[in-house]
mmCIF file of C-alpha atoms in Angstrom:
data_model
loop_
_atom_site.group_PDB
_atom_site.id
_atom_site.type_symbol
_atom_site.label_atom_id
_atom_site.label_comp_id
_atom_site.label_asym_id
_atom_site.label_seq_id
_atom_site.Cartn_x
_atom_site.Cartn_y
_atom_site.Cartn_z
ATOM 1 C CA MET A 236 0.000 0.000 0.000
ATOM 2 C CA ASN A 237 1.247 3.458 -0.905
ATOM 3 C CA PRO A 238 0.729 5.654 2.182
ATOM 4 C CA LEU A 239 0.443 8.736 -0.033
ATOM 5 C CA ASP A 240 -2.140 7.240 -2.384
ATOM 6 C CA PRO A 241 -5.229 9.511 -2.322
ATOM 7 C CA ARG A 242 -7.406 6.415 -2.816
ATOM 8 C CA ASP A 243 -6.416 5.197 0.634
ATOM 9 C CA ASP A 244 -9.604 5.451 2.721
ATOM 10 C CA GLY A 245 -7.720 5.699 6.010
ATOM 11 C CA GLN A 246 -9.686 2.875 7.629
ATOM 12 C CA HIS A 247 -6.530 0.970 8.543
ATOM 13 C CA HIS A 248 -5.724 3.512 11.254
ATOM 14 C CA ALA A 249 -8.180 1.917 13.671
ATOM 15 C CA ASP A 250 -5.656 -0.778 14.496
ATOM 16 C CA GLY A 251 -2.779 1.595 15.254
ATOM 17 C CA PRO A 252 -2.041 1.687 18.979
ATOM 18 C CA ALA A 253 -1.013 5.338 18.863
ATOM 19 C CA ASP A 254 -4.582 6.331 17.931
ATOM 20 C CA ASP A 255 -5.542 5.727 21.557
ATOM 21 C CA ARG A 256 -2.856 8.083 22.775
ATOM 22 C CA PRO A 257 -4.428 10.914 24.806
ATOM 23 C CA ALA A 258 -4.430 14.369 23.336
ATOM 24 C CA GLU A 259 -1.857 16.708 24.781
ATOM 25 C CA GLY A 260 -2.961 18.413 27.963
ATOM 26 C CA THR A 261 -5.415 15.727 29.077
ATOM 27 C CA ALA A 262 -5.251 14.127 32.486
ATOM 28 C CA GLU A 263 -4.125 10.845 30.968
ATOM 29 C CA GLY A 264 -0.995 12.049 29.250
ATOM 30 C CA THR A 265 0.830 14.640 27.218
ATOM 31 C CA GLY A 266 0.405 13.254 23.703
ATOM 32 C CA GLU A 267 4.126 13.587 23.122
ATOM 33 C CA GLY A 268 5.990 11.354 20.720
ATOM 34 C CA THR A 269 8.640 8.730 21.192
ATOM 35 C CA PRO A 270 12.203 9.820 21.956
ATOM 36 C CA ALA A 271 15.031 9.278 19.521
ATOM 37 C CA GLY A 272 16.208 5.702 19.567
ATOM 38 C CA ALA A 273 12.765 4.409 20.529
ATOM 39 C CA GLU A 274 11.602 3.990 16.966
ATOM 40 C CA ASP A 275 10.441 0.535 15.985
ATOM 41 C CA ALA A 276 9.080 -1.080 12.873
ATOM 42 C CA ARG A 277 5.723 0.576 13.459
ATOM 43 C CA ASP A 278 7.258 3.977 12.738
ATOM 44 C CA ASP A 279 8.171 2.770 9.241
ATOM 45 C CA GLU A 280 4.747 1.252 8.675
ATOM 46 C CA ARG A 281 2.415 3.914 9.996
ATOM 47 C CA PRO A 282 0.500 5.580 7.163
ATOM 48 C CA LEU A 283 1.095 9.157 6.097
ATOM 49 C CA VAL A 284 -2.512 9.754 5.112
ATOM 50 C CA ARG A 285 -5.804 9.355 7.007
ATOM 51 C CA LEU A 286 -8.974 10.128 5.078
ATOM 52 C CA ALA A 287 -11.667 8.322 7.032
ATOM 53 C CA ALA A 288 -13.231 11.498 8.463
ATOM 54 C CA ALA A 289 -15.551 13.881 6.630
ATOM 55 C CA PRO A 290 -13.948 17.085 5.320
ATOM 56 C CA GLY A 291 -13.270 19.541 8.119
ATOM 57 C CA PRO A 292 -15.586 22.532 8.488
ATOM 58 C CA ARG A 293 -12.749 25.073 8.287
ATOM 59 C CA GLY A 294 -11.047 23.636 5.209
ATOM 60 C CA VAL A 295 -7.482 22.519 4.495
ATOM 61 C CA ALA A 296 -4.385 23.821 6.289
ATOM 62 C CA VAL A 297 -0.718 23.176 5.521
ATOM 63 C CA VAL A 298 1.928 23.391 8.256
ATOM 64 C CA THR A 299 5.593 23.254 7.311
ATOM 65 C CA GLY A 300 7.898 21.890 9.982
ATOM 66 C CA GLY A 301 4.804 20.342 11.562
ATOM 67 C CA SER A 302 6.408 17.085 12.696
ATOM 68 C CA ALA A 303 7.778 18.432 16.003
ATOM 69 C CA GLY A 304 8.049 21.441 18.281
ATOM 70 C CA LEU A 305 5.860 24.480 17.692
ATOM 71 C CA GLY A 306 4.778 23.082 14.327
ATOM 72 C CA ARG A 307 3.464 19.939 15.987
ATOM 73 C CA ALA A 308 1.519 22.021 18.516
ATOM 74 C CA ILE A 309 0.077 24.084 15.635
ATOM 75 C CA VAL A 310 -0.991 20.908 13.814
ATOM 76 C CA ARG A 311 -2.854 19.697 16.911
ATOM 77 C CA ARG A 312 -4.505 23.050 17.570
ATOM 78 C CA LEU A 313 -5.700 23.466 13.988
ATOM 79 C CA ALA A 314 -7.141 19.956 13.973
ATOM 80 C CA ASP A 315 -8.921 20.710 17.250
ATOM 81 C CA GLU A 316 -10.467 23.760 15.579
ATOM 82 C CA GLY A 317 -11.815 21.859 12.584
ATOM 83 C CA TRP A 318 -9.074 22.039 9.971
ATOM 84 C CA ASP A 319 -7.945 19.102 7.871
ATOM 85 C CA VAL A 320 -4.171 19.307 8.112
ATOM 86 C CA ALA A 321 -1.296 18.526 5.758
ATOM 87 C CA VAL A 322 2.188 18.412 7.291
ATOM 88 C CA LEU A 323 5.387 19.110 5.350
ATOM 89 C CA ALA A 324 8.631 18.039 7.042
ATOM 90 C CA ARG A 325 11.506 15.582 6.602
ATOM 91 C CA GLY A 326 11.427 13.001 9.404
ATOM 92 C CA ARG A 327 9.039 10.154 8.747
ATOM 93 C CA ALA A 328 8.443 9.189 12.377
ATOM 94 C CA GLY A 329 7.391 12.720 13.299
ATOM 95 C CA LEU A 330 5.247 13.006 10.177
ATOM 96 C CA ALA A 331 3.457 9.752 11.004
ATOM 97 C CA GLY A 332 2.928 10.923 14.575
ATOM 98 C CA ALA A 333 1.451 14.220 13.389
ATOM 99 C CA VAL A 334 -0.925 12.357 11.087
ATOM 100 C CA GLU A 335 -2.057 10.244 14.036
ATOM 101 C CA ASP A 336 -2.604 13.395 16.105
ATOM 102 C CA VAL A 337 -4.870 14.879 13.440
ATOM 103 C CA ALA A 338 -6.804 11.644 12.903
ATOM 104 C CA ALA A 339 -7.303 11.222 16.658
ATOM 105 C CA ARG A 340 -9.033 14.614 16.613
ATOM 106 C CA GLY A 341 -11.478 13.479 13.939
ATOM 107 C CA ARG A 342 -9.926 15.309 11.003
ATOM 108 C CA ARG A 343 -8.374 14.227 7.708
ATOM 109 C CA ALA A 344 -4.586 14.214 7.612
ATOM 110 C CA LEU A 345 -1.780 14.010 5.080
ATOM 111 C CA ALA A 346 1.987 14.098 5.531
ATOM 112 C CA VAL A 347 4.294 14.838 2.616
ATOM 113 C CA PRO A 348 8.043 14.306 3.220
ATOM 114 C CA THR A 349 9.507 17.598 2.014
ATOM 115 C CA ASP A 350 12.670 19.653 2.348
ATOM 116 C CA VAL A 351 11.271 23.189 2.274
ATOM 117 C CA ALA A 352 14.576 24.560 0.964
ATOM 118 C CA ASP A 353 13.732 22.839 -2.361
ATOM 119 C CA HIS A 354 11.202 25.084 -4.126
ATOM 120 C CA ALA A 355 10.188 22.418 -6.625
ATOM 121 C CA ALA A 356 9.555 19.909 -3.836
ATOM 122 C CA VAL A 357 7.374 22.412 -1.975
ATOM 123 C CA ASP A 358 5.333 23.091 -5.102
ATOM 124 C CA ARG A 359 4.879 19.370 -5.731
ATOM 125 C CA ALA A 360 3.788 18.909 -2.124
ATOM 126 C CA ALA A 361 1.180 21.665 -2.526
ATOM 127 C CA ASP A 362 -0.154 19.910 -5.627
ATOM 128 C CA GLU A 363 -0.417 16.681 -3.672
ATOM 129 C CA VAL A 364 -2.232 18.350 -0.801
ATOM 130 C CA GLU A 365 -4.852 19.820 -3.120
ATOM 131 C CA THR A 366 -5.240 16.511 -4.966
ATOM 132 C CA VAL A 367 -5.738 14.511 -1.757
ATOM 133 C CA LEU A 368 -7.434 16.938 0.649
ATOM 134 C CA GLY A 369 -8.746 19.802 -1.483
ATOM 135 C CA PRO A 370 -8.057 23.531 -1.906
ATOM 136 C CA ILE A 371 -5.598 24.978 0.597
ATOM 137 C CA GLY A 372 -7.210 27.701 2.689
ATOM 138 C CA LEU A 373 -4.447 28.210 5.260
ATOM 139 C CA TRP A 374 -0.691 27.846 4.893
ATOM 140 C CA VAL A 375 1.545 28.134 7.967
ATOM 141 C CA ASN A 376 5.266 28.611 7.287
ATOM 142 C CA ASN A 377 7.044 27.329 10.377
ATOM 143 C CA ALA A 378 9.990 25.115 9.358
ATOM 144 C CA MET A 379 13.367 26.251 10.672
ATOM 145 C CA THR A 380 16.841 25.125 11.534
ATOM 146 C CA GLY A 381 19.963 26.845 12.767
ATOM 147 C CA VAL A 382 23.349 26.730 14.444
ATOM 148 C CA PHE A 383 24.284 27.905 17.934
ATOM 149 C CA GLY A 384 27.685 29.527 17.639
ATOM 150 C CA THR A 385 29.403 32.828 17.047
ATOM 151 C CA PHE A 386 29.483 34.157 13.498
ATOM 152 C CA LEU A 387 33.098 33.211 12.748
ATOM 153 C CA GLU A 388 32.679 29.738 14.282
ATOM 154 C CA VAL A 389 29.847 28.716 11.963
ATOM 155 C CA GLU A 390 30.983 27.076 8.735
ATOM 156 C CA PRO A 391 29.775 28.802 5.562
ATOM 157 C CA GLU A 392 27.975 25.662 4.400
ATOM 158 C CA ASP A 393 26.065 25.452 7.698
ATOM 159 C CA TYR A 394 25.168 29.136 7.500
ATOM 160 C CA GLU A 395 23.845 28.725 3.980
ATOM 161 C CA ARG A 396 21.824 25.669 4.931
ATOM 162 C CA ALA A 397 20.242 27.391 7.933
ATOM 163 C CA THR A 398 19.348 30.354 5.718
ATOM 164 C CA ALA A 399 17.953 28.137 2.968
ATOM 165 C CA VAL A 400 15.555 26.396 5.354
ATOM 166 C CA THR A 401 14.619 29.253 7.670
ATOM 167 C CA TYR A 402 14.331 32.002 5.045
ATOM 168 C CA LEU A 403 13.995 30.417 1.607
ATOM 169 C CA GLY A 404 11.683 27.787 3.101
ATOM 170 C CA PHE A 405 9.274 30.642 3.891
ATOM 171 C CA VAL A 406 9.751 32.108 0.425
ATOM 172 C CA ASN A 407 9.016 28.746 -1.181
ATOM 173 C CA GLY A 408 5.991 28.077 1.018
ATOM 174 C CA THR A 409 4.563 31.560 0.449
ATOM 175 C CA ARG A 410 4.980 31.206 -3.315
ATOM 176 C CA ALA A 411 3.327 27.767 -3.369
ATOM 177 C CA ALA A 412 0.422 29.028 -1.284
ATOM 178 C CA LEU A 413 -0.158 32.250 -3.239
ATOM 179 C CA ARG A 414 0.014 30.510 -6.601
ATOM 180 C CA ARG A 415 -3.085 28.617 -5.508
ATOM 181 C CA MET A 416 -4.843 31.180 -3.323
ATOM 182 C CA VAL A 417 -4.556 34.312 -5.474
ATOM 183 C CA PRO A 418 -6.522 32.905 -8.468
ATOM 184 C CA ARG A 419 -9.284 31.886 -6.004
ATOM 185 C CA ASP A 420 -9.020 35.286 -4.247
ATOM 186 C CA GLU A 421 -9.148 33.710 -0.794
ATOM 187 C CA GLY A 422 -6.818 32.196 1.783
ATOM 188 C CA VAL A 423 -4.466 33.068 4.625
ATOM 189 C CA VAL A 424 -0.700 32.616 4.894
ATOM 190 C CA VAL A 425 0.783 32.777 8.399
ATOM 191 C CA GLN A 426 4.512 33.374 8.789
ATOM 192 C CA VAL A 427 5.849 32.124 12.131
ATOM 193 C CA GLY A 428 8.279 34.845 13.095
ATOM 194 C CA SER A 429 10.183 35.664 16.233
ATOM 195 C CA SER A 430 11.168 38.510 18.507
ATOM 196 C CA LEU A 431 14.582 37.865 16.935
ATOM 197 C CA ALA A 432 13.178 39.056 13.599
ATOM 198 C CA TYR A 433 13.651 42.563 14.996
ATOM 199 C CA ARG A 434 16.574 42.102 17.384
ATOM 200 C CA GLY A 435 19.606 39.972 16.629
ATOM 201 C CA ILE A 436 21.345 38.214 19.500
ATOM 202 C CA PRO A 437 24.782 36.590 19.833
ATOM 203 C CA ALA A 438 25.283 32.973 18.756
ATOM 204 C CA GLN A 439 22.229 32.929 16.454
ATOM 205 C CA SER A 440 23.179 35.217 13.573
ATOM 206 C CA ALA A 441 21.993 32.805 10.847
ATOM 207 C CA TYR A 442 18.559 32.393 12.427
ATOM 208 C CA CYS A 443 18.202 36.100 13.259
ATOM 209 C CA GLY A 444 19.244 37.108 9.748
ATOM 210 C CA ALA A 445 16.739 34.698 8.180
ATOM 211 C CA LYS A 446 13.887 35.988 10.349
ATOM 212 C CA HIS A 447 14.780 39.604 9.567
ATOM 213 C CA ALA A 448 14.744 38.724 5.852
ATOM 214 C CA MET A 449 11.360 37.034 6.207
ATOM 215 C CA VAL A 450 9.864 40.263 7.578
ATOM 216 C CA GLY A 451 11.132 42.271 4.598
ATOM 217 C CA MET A 452 9.878 39.695 2.114
ATOM 218 C CA THR A 453 6.471 39.504 3.782
ATOM 219 C CA GLU A 454 6.032 43.279 3.889
ATOM 220 C CA SER A 455 6.739 43.418 0.151
ATOM 221 C CA VAL A 456 4.214 40.674 -0.581
ATOM 222 C CA VAL A 457 1.543 42.302 1.604
ATOM 223 C CA ALA A 458 1.951 45.578 -0.289
ATOM 224 C CA GLU A 459 1.730 43.784 -3.643
ATOM 225 C CA LEU A 460 -1.467 41.975 -2.683
ATOM 226 C CA LEU A 461 -3.028 45.208 -1.469
ATOM 227 C CA GLY A 462 -2.077 46.893 -4.741
ATOM 228 C CA GLN A 463 -3.775 44.075 -6.660
ATOM 229 C CA GLY A 464 -6.930 44.327 -4.588
ATOM 230 C CA SER A 465 -6.510 40.709 -3.476
ATOM 231 C CA ARG A 466 -8.451 39.351 -0.502
ATOM 232 C CA VAL A 467 -5.640 36.880 0.319
ATOM 233 C CA ARG A 468 -4.033 37.765 3.640
ATOM 234 C CA VAL A 469 -0.388 37.255 4.638
ATOM 235 C CA CYS A 470 0.212 37.598 8.387
ATOM 236 C CA MET A 471 3.158 37.352 10.771
ATOM 237 C CA VAL A 472 3.041 35.890 14.295
ATOM 238 C CA HIS A 473 6.202 36.686 16.233
ATOM 239 C CA MET A 474 7.052 34.195 18.967
ATOM 240 C CA PRO A 475 8.867 34.384 22.300
ATOM 241 C CA ALA A 476 11.223 31.678 23.572
ATOM 242 C CA LEU A 477 9.386 28.358 23.408
ATOM 243 C CA ASN A 478 10.024 24.995 25.049
ATOM 244 C CA THR A 479 10.561 22.861 21.935
ATOM 245 C CA PRO A 480 12.994 20.064 21.003
ATOM 246 C CA GLN A 481 15.010 22.436 18.779
ATOM 247 C CA PHE A 482 17.433 23.145 21.631
ATOM 248 C CA SER A 483 18.395 19.476 21.578
ATOM 249 C CA TRP A 484 18.658 18.994 17.827
ATOM 250 C CA LEU A 485 20.083 22.216 16.417
ATOM 251 C CA LYS A 486 23.804 22.097 15.751
ATOM 252 C CA ASN A 487 25.473 23.475 18.862
ATOM 253 C CA LEU A 488 28.988 24.898 18.939
ATOM 254 C CA LEU A 489 28.550 26.360 22.441
ATOM 255 C CA PRO A 490 30.341 24.734 25.394
ATOM 256 C CA GLN A 491 27.083 23.715 27.099
ATOM 257 C CA HIS A 492 23.555 22.584 26.222
ATOM 258 C CA ALA A 493 21.556 25.281 24.432
ATOM 259 C CA GLN A 494 18.451 26.727 26.045
ATOM 260 C CA PRO A 495 15.774 29.291 25.127
ATOM 261 C CA VAL A 496 16.309 32.733 26.616
ATOM 262 C CA PRO A 497 13.839 33.055 29.528
ATOM 263 C CA PRO A 498 10.976 33.679 30.000
ATOM 264 C CA ILE A 499 10.023 30.410 28.326
ATOM 265 C CA TYR A 500 6.546 29.536 27.085
ATOM 266 C CA GLN A 501 5.045 26.186 26.143
ATOM 267 C CA PRO A 502 4.557 25.726 22.373
ATOM 268 C CA GLU A 503 0.788 25.571 22.837
ATOM 269 C CA VAL A 504 0.843 29.307 23.602
ATOM 270 C CA GLY A 505 2.314 29.991 20.164
ATOM 271 C CA ALA A 506 -0.058 27.517 18.521
ATOM 272 C CA ALA A 507 -3.054 29.313 20.032
ATOM 273 C CA ALA A 508 -1.808 32.580 18.533
ATOM 274 C CA VAL A 509 -1.443 31.055 15.060
ATOM 275 C CA ALA A 510 -4.929 29.544 15.220
ATOM 276 C CA HIS A 511 -6.364 32.891 16.319
ATOM 277 C CA VAL A 512 -4.698 34.736 13.433
ATOM 278 C CA ALA A 513 -5.982 32.087 11.007
ATOM 279 C CA ARG A 514 -9.508 32.997 12.145
ATOM 280 C CA HIS A 515 -8.882 36.734 12.507
ATOM 281 C CA PRO A 516 -6.085 37.716 10.083
ATOM 282 C CA ARG A 517 -3.999 40.740 10.999
ATOM 283 C CA ARG A 518 -0.706 41.951 9.624
ATOM 284 C CA SER A 519 1.451 41.293 12.686
ATOM 285 C CA THR A 520 0.879 39.707 16.091
ATOM 286 C CA TRP A 521 3.352 39.658 18.977
ATOM 287 C CA VAL A 522 3.171 36.753 21.430
ATOM 288 C CA GLY A 523 4.366 37.151 25.004
ATOM 289 C CA VAL A 524 5.470 40.126 27.046
ATOM 290 C CA SER A 525 9.109 39.313 26.259
ATOM 291 C CA THR A 526 8.461 39.668 22.514
ATOM 292 C CA VAL A 527 6.752 43.009 23.028
ATOM 293 C CA GLY A 528 9.620 44.209 25.222
ATOM 294 C CA THR A 529 12.297 43.007 22.805
ATOM 295 C CA ILE A 530 10.769 44.634 19.722
ATOM 296 C CA LEU A 531 9.871 47.922 21.411
ATOM 297 C CA GLY A 532 13.130 48.022 23.347
ATOM 298 C CA ASN A 533 15.141 47.620 20.178
ATOM 299 C CA ARG A 534 13.279 50.526 18.608
ATOM 300 C CA VAL A 535 14.170 52.952 21.369
ATOM 301 C CA ALA A 536 17.392 51.634 22.895
ATOM 302 C CA ALA A 537 19.257 49.444 20.407
ATOM 303 C CA PRO A 538 22.770 50.519 21.540
ATOM 304 C CA LEU A 539 21.923 49.683 25.153
ATOM 305 C CA LEU A 540 20.642 46.268 24.072
ATOM 306 C CA ASP A 541 23.872 45.705 22.127
ATOM 307 C CA ARG A 542 25.903 46.198 25.285
ATOM 308 C CA TYR A 543 23.559 44.152 27.458
ATOM 309 C CA LEU A 544 23.585 41.235 25.013
ATOM 310 C CA ALA A 545 27.367 41.454 24.667
ATOM 311 C CA ARG A 546 27.549 40.631 28.391
ATOM 312 C CA THR A 547 24.707 38.095 28.700
ATOM 313 C CA GLY A 548 23.675 36.896 25.256
ATOM 314 C CA ILE A 549 25.820 33.779 25.012
ATOM 315 C CA SER A 550 25.759 32.640 28.647
ATOM 316 C CA GLY A 551 21.991 33.167 28.745
ATOM 317 C CA GLN A 552 21.515 30.649 25.954
ATOM 318 C CA GLN A 553 23.306 27.805 27.762
ATOM 319 C CA VAL A 554 22.346 25.517 30.610
ATOM 320 C CA ASP A 555 24.123 22.761 32.513
ATOM 321 C CA LEU A 556 22.318 19.723 31.099
ATOM 322 C CA PRO A 557 23.765 16.439 29.856
ATOM 323 C CA PRO A 558 24.275 16.307 26.094
ATOM 324 C CA THR A 559 21.654 14.554 23.971
ATOM 325 C CA ASP A 560 22.325 11.891 21.377
ATOM 326 C CA LEU A 561 19.904 13.316 18.825
ATOM 327 C CA GLY A 562 22.573 14.830 16.609
ATOM 328 C CA PRO A 563 22.012 17.997 14.556
ATOM 329 C CA ASN A 564 19.074 18.192 12.156
ATOM 330 C CA LEU A 565 20.766 20.693 9.861
ATOM 331 C CA TYR A 566 21.089 18.391 6.848
ATOM 332 C CA GLU A 567 19.147 15.288 7.891
ATOM 333 C CA PRO A 568 16.133 14.871 10.205
ATOM 334 C CA VAL A 569 16.817 13.473 13.653
ATOM 335 C CA GLY A 570 15.381 10.087 14.590
ATOM 336 C CA GLY A 571 12.201 9.483 16.526
ATOM 337 C CA ASP A 572 8.903 11.250 16.994
ATOM 338 C CA LEU A 573 9.774 14.076 19.396
ATOM 339 C CA GLY A 574 6.365 15.683 19.795
ATOM 340 C CA ALA A 575 5.988 19.364 20.644
ATOM 341 C CA HIS A 576 7.787 19.883 23.965
ATOM 342 C CA GLY A 577 11.468 20.223 24.752
ATOM 343 C CA GLU A 578 13.368 19.724 27.982
ATOM 344 C CA PHE A 579 12.146 22.773 29.866
ATOM 345 C CA ASP A 580 8.624 21.840 30.984
ATOM 346 C CA ASP A 581 9.412 22.812 34.569
ATOM 347 C CA ARG A 582 10.234 26.378 33.494
ATOM 348 C CA ALA A 583 7.760 26.998 30.669
ATOM 349 C CA ALA A 584 4.593 29.072 31.063
ATOM 350 C CA THR A 585 1.371 27.572 29.756
ATOM 351 C CA SER A 586 -0.364 30.902 29.102
ATOM 352 C CA SER A 587 0.338 34.512 28.219
ATOM 353 C CA PRO A 588 -1.770 37.384 29.556
ATOM 354 C CA GLN A 589 -0.459 39.511 26.698
ATOM 355 C CA LEU A 590 -1.719 36.970 24.136
ATOM 356 C CA TRP A 591 -5.110 36.816 25.890
ATOM 357 C CA ALA A 592 -5.343 40.593 25.642
ATOM 358 C CA THR A 593 -4.488 40.433 21.932
ATOM 359 C CA GLN A 594 -7.158 37.795 21.321
ATOM 360 C CA HIS A 595 -9.793 39.768 23.227
ATOM 361 C CA ARG A 596 -9.147 43.276 21.978
ATOM 362 C CA GLY A 597 -12.838 43.859 21.332
ATOM 363 C CA VAL A 598 -13.809 42.831 24.841
ATOM 364 C CA LEU A 599 -11.110 45.021 26.366
ATOM 365 C CA ALA A 600 -12.077 47.963 24.170
ATOM 366 C CA GLY A 601 -15.699 47.578 25.223
ATOM 367 C CA ALA A 602 -14.719 47.336 28.867
ATOM 368 C CA GLY A 603 -12.530 50.416 28.530
ATOM 369 C CA ALA A 604 -15.365 52.342 26.916
ATOM 370 C CA ALA A 605 -17.731 51.256 29.682
ATOM 371 C CA VAL A 606 -15.297 52.386 32.361
ATOM 372 C CA ALA A 607 -14.752 55.695 30.594
ATOM 373 C CA GLY A 608 -18.496 56.195 30.225
ATOM 374 C CA ALA A 609 -19.127 55.417 33.868
ATOM 375 C CA GLY A 610 -16.397 57.882 34.856
ATOM 376 C CA ALA A 611 -17.896 60.602 32.666
ATOM 377 C CA LEU A 612 -21.350 59.995 34.122
ATOM 378 C CA ALA A 613 -20.019 60.130 37.660
ATOM 379 C CA LEU A 614 -18.199 63.366 36.892
ATOM 380 C CA ALA A 615 -21.338 64.912 35.385
ATOM 381 C CA LEU A 616 -23.417 63.922 38.405
ATOM 382 C CA ALA A 617 -20.802 65.327 40.765
ATOM 383 C CA ARG A 618 -20.980 68.695 39.009
ATOM 384 C CA ARG A 619 -24.731 69.026 39.472
#
């Protein structure tokens, strides 16, 4: 059986033991995947398509880099909200796990092994998604890779590879999405950005440069679509530090284990933001107080941040943890189905008041107007 055959009715998934795995956040378990080295024959046999469910009410979404980390959390959240989900990534175990996550939530799922740095492969994957699942209504560019190390330490080939995935992967995904959405005059593209898209930090120059470039590219595309009168929306969601497996699999030239710069949030916080923007598109959304502070701080005090990061930027990205045996994912995917979470569950926040405020702007505006009105009334009565 060809797991990518659109004629596959998906019925075989009922026998897969992972379909009984609890959804993440339930009392029974976390829904996380198997660690590297725990793969068995089932990982090679699990299907990459599940079509048993009826088409989702929200339509078809594509998530690049959806096999692990934030992408995996986004896949789960979108499926929970009624999207059929296609996942583009390299590692088969993670792809199969993501398909199981979507199917367990009652939605149709497809995984297409894809290196997003290859524009032709991304375009072929988009064709396959529309053939199997239907027209793409939402495309989330999320795939990334990188190297922890100072600029002169990073080999040119590694720098180019990190840029090809983290920047050109977004270019390729955006092009594939718009080629299909613009003729239909509908659809949403979400670019997963970062606070580091506006403020570079030591030891991550390749990643920071790619995210900065993504912002420039996206702003150009937004202006072009507006000029054409298109109803297709391209949005950016800029993330704070998240507790994902990337700090165990990115190539690390630092003396110690890499860590996200605190405060750290769980990936579900970022996934909730992406899902919200998919429903309510807006040009740019900042997630987490730290993202707001970083972007605004860089606007008003960049030289001060330069000096602060010169003292703390490298040490703040390291932690005394034993090394992992995952190996870098720069050129090849790491083994195993790693799920969404990294090694920092004990330090990661599960919610963001700032994100809640962003999602409930109308409620807050109404409350503010009510308070202002009550104050004006009280003042008028006091003057009588």
